[in-house]
PDB file of N, CA and C in Angstrom:
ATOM      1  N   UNK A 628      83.830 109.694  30.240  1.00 48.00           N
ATOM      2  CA  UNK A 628      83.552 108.618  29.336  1.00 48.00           C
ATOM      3  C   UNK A 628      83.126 109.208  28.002  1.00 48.00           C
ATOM      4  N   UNK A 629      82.487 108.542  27.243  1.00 54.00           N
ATOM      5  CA  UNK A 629      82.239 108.799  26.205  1.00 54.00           C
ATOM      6  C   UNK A 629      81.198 110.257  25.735  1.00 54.00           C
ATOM      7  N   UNK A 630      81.629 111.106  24.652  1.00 66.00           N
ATOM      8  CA  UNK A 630      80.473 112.290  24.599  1.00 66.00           C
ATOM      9  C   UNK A 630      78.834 111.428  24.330  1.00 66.00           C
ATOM     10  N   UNK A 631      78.255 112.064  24.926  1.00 75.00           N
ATOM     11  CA  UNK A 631      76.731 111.322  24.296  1.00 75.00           C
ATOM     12  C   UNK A 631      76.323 110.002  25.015  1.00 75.00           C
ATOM     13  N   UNK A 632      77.179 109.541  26.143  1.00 87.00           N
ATOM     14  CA  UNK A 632      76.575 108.723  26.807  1.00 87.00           C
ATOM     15  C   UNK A 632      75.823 109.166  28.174  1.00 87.00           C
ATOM     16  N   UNK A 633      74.705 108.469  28.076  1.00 91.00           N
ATOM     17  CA  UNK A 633      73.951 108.420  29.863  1.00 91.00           C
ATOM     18  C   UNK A 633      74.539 107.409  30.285  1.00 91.00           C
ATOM     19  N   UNK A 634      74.618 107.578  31.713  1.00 94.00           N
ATOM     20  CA  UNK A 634      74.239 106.809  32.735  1.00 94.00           C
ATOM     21  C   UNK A 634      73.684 106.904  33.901  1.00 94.00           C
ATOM     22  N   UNK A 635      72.735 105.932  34.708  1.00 96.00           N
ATOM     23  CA  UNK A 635      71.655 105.823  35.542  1.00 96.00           C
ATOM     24  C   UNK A 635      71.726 105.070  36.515  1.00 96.00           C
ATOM     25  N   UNK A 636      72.225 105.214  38.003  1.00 96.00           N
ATOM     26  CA  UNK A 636      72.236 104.427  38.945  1.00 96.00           C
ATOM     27  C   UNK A 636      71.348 104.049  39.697  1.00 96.00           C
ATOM     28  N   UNK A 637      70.452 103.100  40.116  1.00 97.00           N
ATOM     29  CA  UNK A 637      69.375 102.719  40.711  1.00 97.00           C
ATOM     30  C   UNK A 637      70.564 102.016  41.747  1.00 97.00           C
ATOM     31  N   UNK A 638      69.728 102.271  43.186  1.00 95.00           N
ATOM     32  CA  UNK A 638      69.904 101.986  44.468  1.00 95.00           C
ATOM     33  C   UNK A 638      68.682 101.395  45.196  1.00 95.00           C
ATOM     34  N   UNK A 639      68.846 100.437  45.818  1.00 91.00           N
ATOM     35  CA  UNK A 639      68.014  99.707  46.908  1.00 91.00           C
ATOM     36  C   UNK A 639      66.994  99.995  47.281  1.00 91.00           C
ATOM     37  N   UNK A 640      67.373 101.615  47.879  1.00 91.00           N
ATOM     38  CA  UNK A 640      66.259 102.264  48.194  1.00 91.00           C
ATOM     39  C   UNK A 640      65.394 103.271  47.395  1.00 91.00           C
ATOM     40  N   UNK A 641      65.741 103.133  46.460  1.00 94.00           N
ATOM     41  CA  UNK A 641      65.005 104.020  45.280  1.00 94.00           C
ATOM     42  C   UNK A 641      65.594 105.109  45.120  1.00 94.00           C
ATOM     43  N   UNK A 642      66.842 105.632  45.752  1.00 95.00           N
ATOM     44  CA  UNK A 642      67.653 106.451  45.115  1.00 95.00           C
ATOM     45  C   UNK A 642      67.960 106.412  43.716  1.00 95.00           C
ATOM     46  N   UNK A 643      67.836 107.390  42.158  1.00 97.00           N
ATOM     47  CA  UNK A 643      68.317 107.137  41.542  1.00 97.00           C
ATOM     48  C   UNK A 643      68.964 108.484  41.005  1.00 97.00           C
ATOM     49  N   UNK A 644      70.449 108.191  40.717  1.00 96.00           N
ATOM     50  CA  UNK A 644      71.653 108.909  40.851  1.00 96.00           C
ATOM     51  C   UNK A 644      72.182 108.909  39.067  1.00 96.00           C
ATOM     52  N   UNK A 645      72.310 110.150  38.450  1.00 95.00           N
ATOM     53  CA  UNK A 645      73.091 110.070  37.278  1.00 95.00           C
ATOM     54  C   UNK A 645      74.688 110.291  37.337  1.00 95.00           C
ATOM     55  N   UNK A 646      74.983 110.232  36.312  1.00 92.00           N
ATOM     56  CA  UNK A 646      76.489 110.627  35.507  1.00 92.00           C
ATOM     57  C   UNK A 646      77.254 109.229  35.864  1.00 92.00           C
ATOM     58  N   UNK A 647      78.598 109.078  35.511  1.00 90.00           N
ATOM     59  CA  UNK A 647      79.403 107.803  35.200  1.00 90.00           C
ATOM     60  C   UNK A 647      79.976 107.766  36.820  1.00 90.00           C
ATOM     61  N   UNK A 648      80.150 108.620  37.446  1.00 91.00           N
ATOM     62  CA  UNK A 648      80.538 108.381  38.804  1.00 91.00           C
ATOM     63  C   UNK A 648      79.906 109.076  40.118  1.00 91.00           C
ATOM     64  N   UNK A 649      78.872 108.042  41.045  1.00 94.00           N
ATOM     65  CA  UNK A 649      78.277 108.891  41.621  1.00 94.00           C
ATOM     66  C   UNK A 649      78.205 108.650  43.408  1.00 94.00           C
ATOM     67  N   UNK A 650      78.134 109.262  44.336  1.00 93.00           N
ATOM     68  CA  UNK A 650      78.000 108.569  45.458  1.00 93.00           C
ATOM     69  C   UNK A 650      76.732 108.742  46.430  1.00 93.00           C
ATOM     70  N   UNK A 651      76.534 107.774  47.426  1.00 93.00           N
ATOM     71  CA  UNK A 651      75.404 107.411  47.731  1.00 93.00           C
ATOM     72  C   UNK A 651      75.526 107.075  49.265  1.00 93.00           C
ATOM     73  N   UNK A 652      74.628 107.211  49.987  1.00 93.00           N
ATOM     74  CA  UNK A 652      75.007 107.101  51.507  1.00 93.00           C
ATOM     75  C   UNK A 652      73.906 105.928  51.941  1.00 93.00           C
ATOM     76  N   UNK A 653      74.559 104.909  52.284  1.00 91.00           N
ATOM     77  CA  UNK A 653      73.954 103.752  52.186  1.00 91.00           C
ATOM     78  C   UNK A 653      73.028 103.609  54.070  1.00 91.00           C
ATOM     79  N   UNK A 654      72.171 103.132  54.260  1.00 90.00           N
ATOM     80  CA  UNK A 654      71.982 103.387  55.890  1.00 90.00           C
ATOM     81  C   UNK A 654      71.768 102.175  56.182  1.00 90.00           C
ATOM     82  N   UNK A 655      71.567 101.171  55.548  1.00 89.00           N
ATOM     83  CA  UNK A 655      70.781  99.586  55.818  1.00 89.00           C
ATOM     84  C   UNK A 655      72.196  98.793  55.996  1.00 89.00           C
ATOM     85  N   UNK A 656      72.356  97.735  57.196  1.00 92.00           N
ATOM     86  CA  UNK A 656      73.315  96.880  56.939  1.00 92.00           C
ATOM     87  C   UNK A 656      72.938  96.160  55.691  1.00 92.00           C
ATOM     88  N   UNK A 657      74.360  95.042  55.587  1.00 92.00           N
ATOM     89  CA  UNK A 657      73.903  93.833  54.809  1.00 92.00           C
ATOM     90  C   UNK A 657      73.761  94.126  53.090  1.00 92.00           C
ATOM     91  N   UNK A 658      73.662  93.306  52.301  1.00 93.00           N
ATOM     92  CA  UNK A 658      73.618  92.933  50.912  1.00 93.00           C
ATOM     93  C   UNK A 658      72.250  94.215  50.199  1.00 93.00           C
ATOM     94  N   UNK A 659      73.515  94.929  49.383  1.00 93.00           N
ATOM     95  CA  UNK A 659      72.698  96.080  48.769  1.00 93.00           C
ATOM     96  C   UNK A 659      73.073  95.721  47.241  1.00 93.00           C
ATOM     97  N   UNK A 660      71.603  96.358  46.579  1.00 94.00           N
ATOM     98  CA  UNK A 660      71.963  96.071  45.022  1.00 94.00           C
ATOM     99  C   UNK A 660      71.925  97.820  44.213  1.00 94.00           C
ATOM    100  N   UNK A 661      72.749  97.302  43.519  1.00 95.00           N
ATOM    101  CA  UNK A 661      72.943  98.640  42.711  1.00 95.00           C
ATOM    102  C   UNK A 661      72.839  98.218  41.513  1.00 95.00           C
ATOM    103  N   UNK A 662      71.882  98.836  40.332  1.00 96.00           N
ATOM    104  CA  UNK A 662      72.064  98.958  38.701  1.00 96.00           C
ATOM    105  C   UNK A 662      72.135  99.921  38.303  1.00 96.00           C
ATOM    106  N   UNK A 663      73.422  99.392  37.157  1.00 95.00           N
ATOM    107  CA  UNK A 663      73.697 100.922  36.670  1.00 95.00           C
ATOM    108  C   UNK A 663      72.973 100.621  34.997  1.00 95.00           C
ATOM    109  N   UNK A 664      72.208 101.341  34.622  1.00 95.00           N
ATOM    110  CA  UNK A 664      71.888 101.652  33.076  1.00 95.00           C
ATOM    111  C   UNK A 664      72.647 102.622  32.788  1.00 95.00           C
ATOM    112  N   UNK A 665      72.804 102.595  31.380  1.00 93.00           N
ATOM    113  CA  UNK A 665      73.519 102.811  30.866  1.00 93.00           C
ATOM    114  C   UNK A 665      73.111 103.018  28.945  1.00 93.00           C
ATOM    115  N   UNK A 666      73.275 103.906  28.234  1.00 92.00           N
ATOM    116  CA  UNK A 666      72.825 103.908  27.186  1.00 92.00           C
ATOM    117  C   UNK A 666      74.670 104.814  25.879  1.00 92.00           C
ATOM    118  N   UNK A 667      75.181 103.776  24.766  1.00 88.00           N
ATOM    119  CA  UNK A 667      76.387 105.029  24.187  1.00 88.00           C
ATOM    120  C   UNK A 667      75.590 105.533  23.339  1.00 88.00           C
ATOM    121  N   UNK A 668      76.455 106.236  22.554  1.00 86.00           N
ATOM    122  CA  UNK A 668      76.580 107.428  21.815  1.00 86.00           C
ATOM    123  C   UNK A 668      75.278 107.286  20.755  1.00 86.00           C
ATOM    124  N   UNK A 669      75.248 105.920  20.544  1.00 89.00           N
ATOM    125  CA  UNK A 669      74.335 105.444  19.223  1.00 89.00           C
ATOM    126  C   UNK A 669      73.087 105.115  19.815  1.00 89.00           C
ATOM    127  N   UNK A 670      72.566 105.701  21.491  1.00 89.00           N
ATOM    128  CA  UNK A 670      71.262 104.812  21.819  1.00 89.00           C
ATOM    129  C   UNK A 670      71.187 103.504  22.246  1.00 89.00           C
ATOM    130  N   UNK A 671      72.197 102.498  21.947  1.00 93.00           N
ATOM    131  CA  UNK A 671      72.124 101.414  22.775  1.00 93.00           C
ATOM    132  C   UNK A 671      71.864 101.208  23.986  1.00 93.00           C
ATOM    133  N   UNK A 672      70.970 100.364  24.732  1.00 95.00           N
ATOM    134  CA  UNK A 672      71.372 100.339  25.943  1.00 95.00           C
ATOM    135  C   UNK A 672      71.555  99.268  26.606  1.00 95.00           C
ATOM    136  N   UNK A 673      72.252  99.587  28.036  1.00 94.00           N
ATOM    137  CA  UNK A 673      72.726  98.208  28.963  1.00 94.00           C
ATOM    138  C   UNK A 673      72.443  98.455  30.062  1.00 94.00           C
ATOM    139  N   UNK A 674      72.643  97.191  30.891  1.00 95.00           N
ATOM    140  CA  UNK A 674      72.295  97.103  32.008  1.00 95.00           C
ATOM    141  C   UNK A 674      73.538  96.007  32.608  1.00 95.00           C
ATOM    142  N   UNK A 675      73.936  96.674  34.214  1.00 94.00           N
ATOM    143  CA  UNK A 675      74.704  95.750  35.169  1.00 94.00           C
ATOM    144  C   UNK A 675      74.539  95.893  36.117  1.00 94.00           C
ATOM    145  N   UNK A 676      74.408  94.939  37.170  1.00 95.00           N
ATOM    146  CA  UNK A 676      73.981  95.169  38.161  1.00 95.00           C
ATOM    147  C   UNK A 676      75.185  94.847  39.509  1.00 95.00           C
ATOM    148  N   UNK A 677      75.209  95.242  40.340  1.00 92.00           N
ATOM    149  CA  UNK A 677      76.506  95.324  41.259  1.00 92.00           C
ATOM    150  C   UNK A 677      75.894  95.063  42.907  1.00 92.00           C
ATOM    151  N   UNK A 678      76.720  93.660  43.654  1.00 92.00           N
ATOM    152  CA  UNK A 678      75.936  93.546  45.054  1.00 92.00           C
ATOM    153  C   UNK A 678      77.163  94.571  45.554  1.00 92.00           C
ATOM    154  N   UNK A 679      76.853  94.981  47.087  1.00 90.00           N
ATOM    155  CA  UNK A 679      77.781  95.643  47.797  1.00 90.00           C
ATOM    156  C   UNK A 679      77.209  95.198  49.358  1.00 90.00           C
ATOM    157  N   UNK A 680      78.074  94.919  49.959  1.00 91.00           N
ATOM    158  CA  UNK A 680      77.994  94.106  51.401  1.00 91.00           C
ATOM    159  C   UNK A 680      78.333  95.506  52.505  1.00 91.00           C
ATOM    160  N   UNK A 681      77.343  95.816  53.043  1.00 91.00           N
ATOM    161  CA  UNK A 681      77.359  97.080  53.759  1.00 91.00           C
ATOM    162  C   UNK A 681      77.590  96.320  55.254  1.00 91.00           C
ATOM    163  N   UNK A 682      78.707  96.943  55.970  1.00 91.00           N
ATOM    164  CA  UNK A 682      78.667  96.156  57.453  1.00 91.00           C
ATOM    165  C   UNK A 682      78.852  97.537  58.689  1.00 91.00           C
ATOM    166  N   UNK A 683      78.920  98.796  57.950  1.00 88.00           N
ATOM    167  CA  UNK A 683      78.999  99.700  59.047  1.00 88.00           C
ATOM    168  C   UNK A 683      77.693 100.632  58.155  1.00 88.00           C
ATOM    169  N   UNK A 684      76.790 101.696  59.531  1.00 85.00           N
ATOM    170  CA  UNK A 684      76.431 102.373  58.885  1.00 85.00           C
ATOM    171  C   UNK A 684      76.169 103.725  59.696  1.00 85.00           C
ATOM    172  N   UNK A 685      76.054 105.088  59.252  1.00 86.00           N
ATOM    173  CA  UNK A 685      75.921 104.949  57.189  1.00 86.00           C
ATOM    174  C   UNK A 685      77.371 104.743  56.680  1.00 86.00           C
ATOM    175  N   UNK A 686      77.330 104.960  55.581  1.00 85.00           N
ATOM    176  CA  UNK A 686      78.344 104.230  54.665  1.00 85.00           C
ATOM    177  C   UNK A 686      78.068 104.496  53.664  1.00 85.00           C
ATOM    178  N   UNK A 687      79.144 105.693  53.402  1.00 87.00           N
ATOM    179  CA  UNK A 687      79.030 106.710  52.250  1.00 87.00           C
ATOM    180  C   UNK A 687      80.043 105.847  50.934  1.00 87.00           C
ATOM    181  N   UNK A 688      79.355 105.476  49.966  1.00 86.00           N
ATOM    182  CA  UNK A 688      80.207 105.206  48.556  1.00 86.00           C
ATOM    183  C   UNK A 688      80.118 105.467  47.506  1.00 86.00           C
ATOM    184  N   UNK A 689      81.556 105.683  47.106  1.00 86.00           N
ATOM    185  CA  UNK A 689      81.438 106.614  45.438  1.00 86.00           C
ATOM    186  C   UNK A 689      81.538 105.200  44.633  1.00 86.00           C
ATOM    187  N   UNK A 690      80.388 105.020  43.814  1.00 83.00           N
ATOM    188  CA  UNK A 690      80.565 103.790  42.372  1.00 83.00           C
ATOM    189  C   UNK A 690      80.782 104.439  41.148  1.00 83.00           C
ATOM    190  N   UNK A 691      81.969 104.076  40.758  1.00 83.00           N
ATOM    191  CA  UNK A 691      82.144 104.312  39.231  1.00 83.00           C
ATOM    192  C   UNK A 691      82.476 102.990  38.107  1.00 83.00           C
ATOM    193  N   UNK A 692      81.819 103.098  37.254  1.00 78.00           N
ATOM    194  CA  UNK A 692      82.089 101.849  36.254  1.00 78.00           C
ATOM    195  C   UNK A 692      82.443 102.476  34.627  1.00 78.00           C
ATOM    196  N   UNK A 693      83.647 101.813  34.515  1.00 75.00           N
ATOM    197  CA  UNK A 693      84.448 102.598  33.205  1.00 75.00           C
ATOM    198  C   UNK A 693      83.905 101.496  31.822  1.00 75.00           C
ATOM    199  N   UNK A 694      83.000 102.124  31.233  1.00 68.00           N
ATOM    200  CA  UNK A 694      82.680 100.966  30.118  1.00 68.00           C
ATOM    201  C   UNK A 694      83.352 101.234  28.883  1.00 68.00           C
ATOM    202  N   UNK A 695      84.059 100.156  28.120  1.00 67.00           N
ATOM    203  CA  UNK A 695      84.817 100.536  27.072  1.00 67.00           C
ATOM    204  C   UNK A 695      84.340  99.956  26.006  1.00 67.00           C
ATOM    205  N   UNK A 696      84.730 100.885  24.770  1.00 57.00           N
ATOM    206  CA  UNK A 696      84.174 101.099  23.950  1.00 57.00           C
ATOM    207  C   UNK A 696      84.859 100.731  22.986  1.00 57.00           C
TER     208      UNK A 696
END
């Protein structure tokens, strides 16, 4: 993605995971939340947040989110 951007994945369980694509080994059934922060080149920052419906476990997943610019 972009030079000069962060990004910051917060997980359920207080995992928190950097860079634009990251993966995470989920162990809890059921409705998990993920936010990704996010800051570009100029310091701005954002926030999105993503449910994911876990029905086997564990349950390893790679999240990537392509933000355009």
């Amino acid at each position: 993605e972009g030079e000069g951007m962060s990004y910051e994945w917060h997980f359920d369980d207080g995992t928190i995971l950097t860079g634009p694509c990251v993966q995470h080994v989920f162990t809890t059934l059921g409705s998990q939340t993920v936010w990704l922060f996010w800051k570009d080149n100029c310091g701005k920052e954002f926030k999105k947040e993503f449910k994911i419906e876990i029905k086997d476990c564990p349950c390893k997943v790679e999240v990537k989110y392509t933000i355009e610019t």
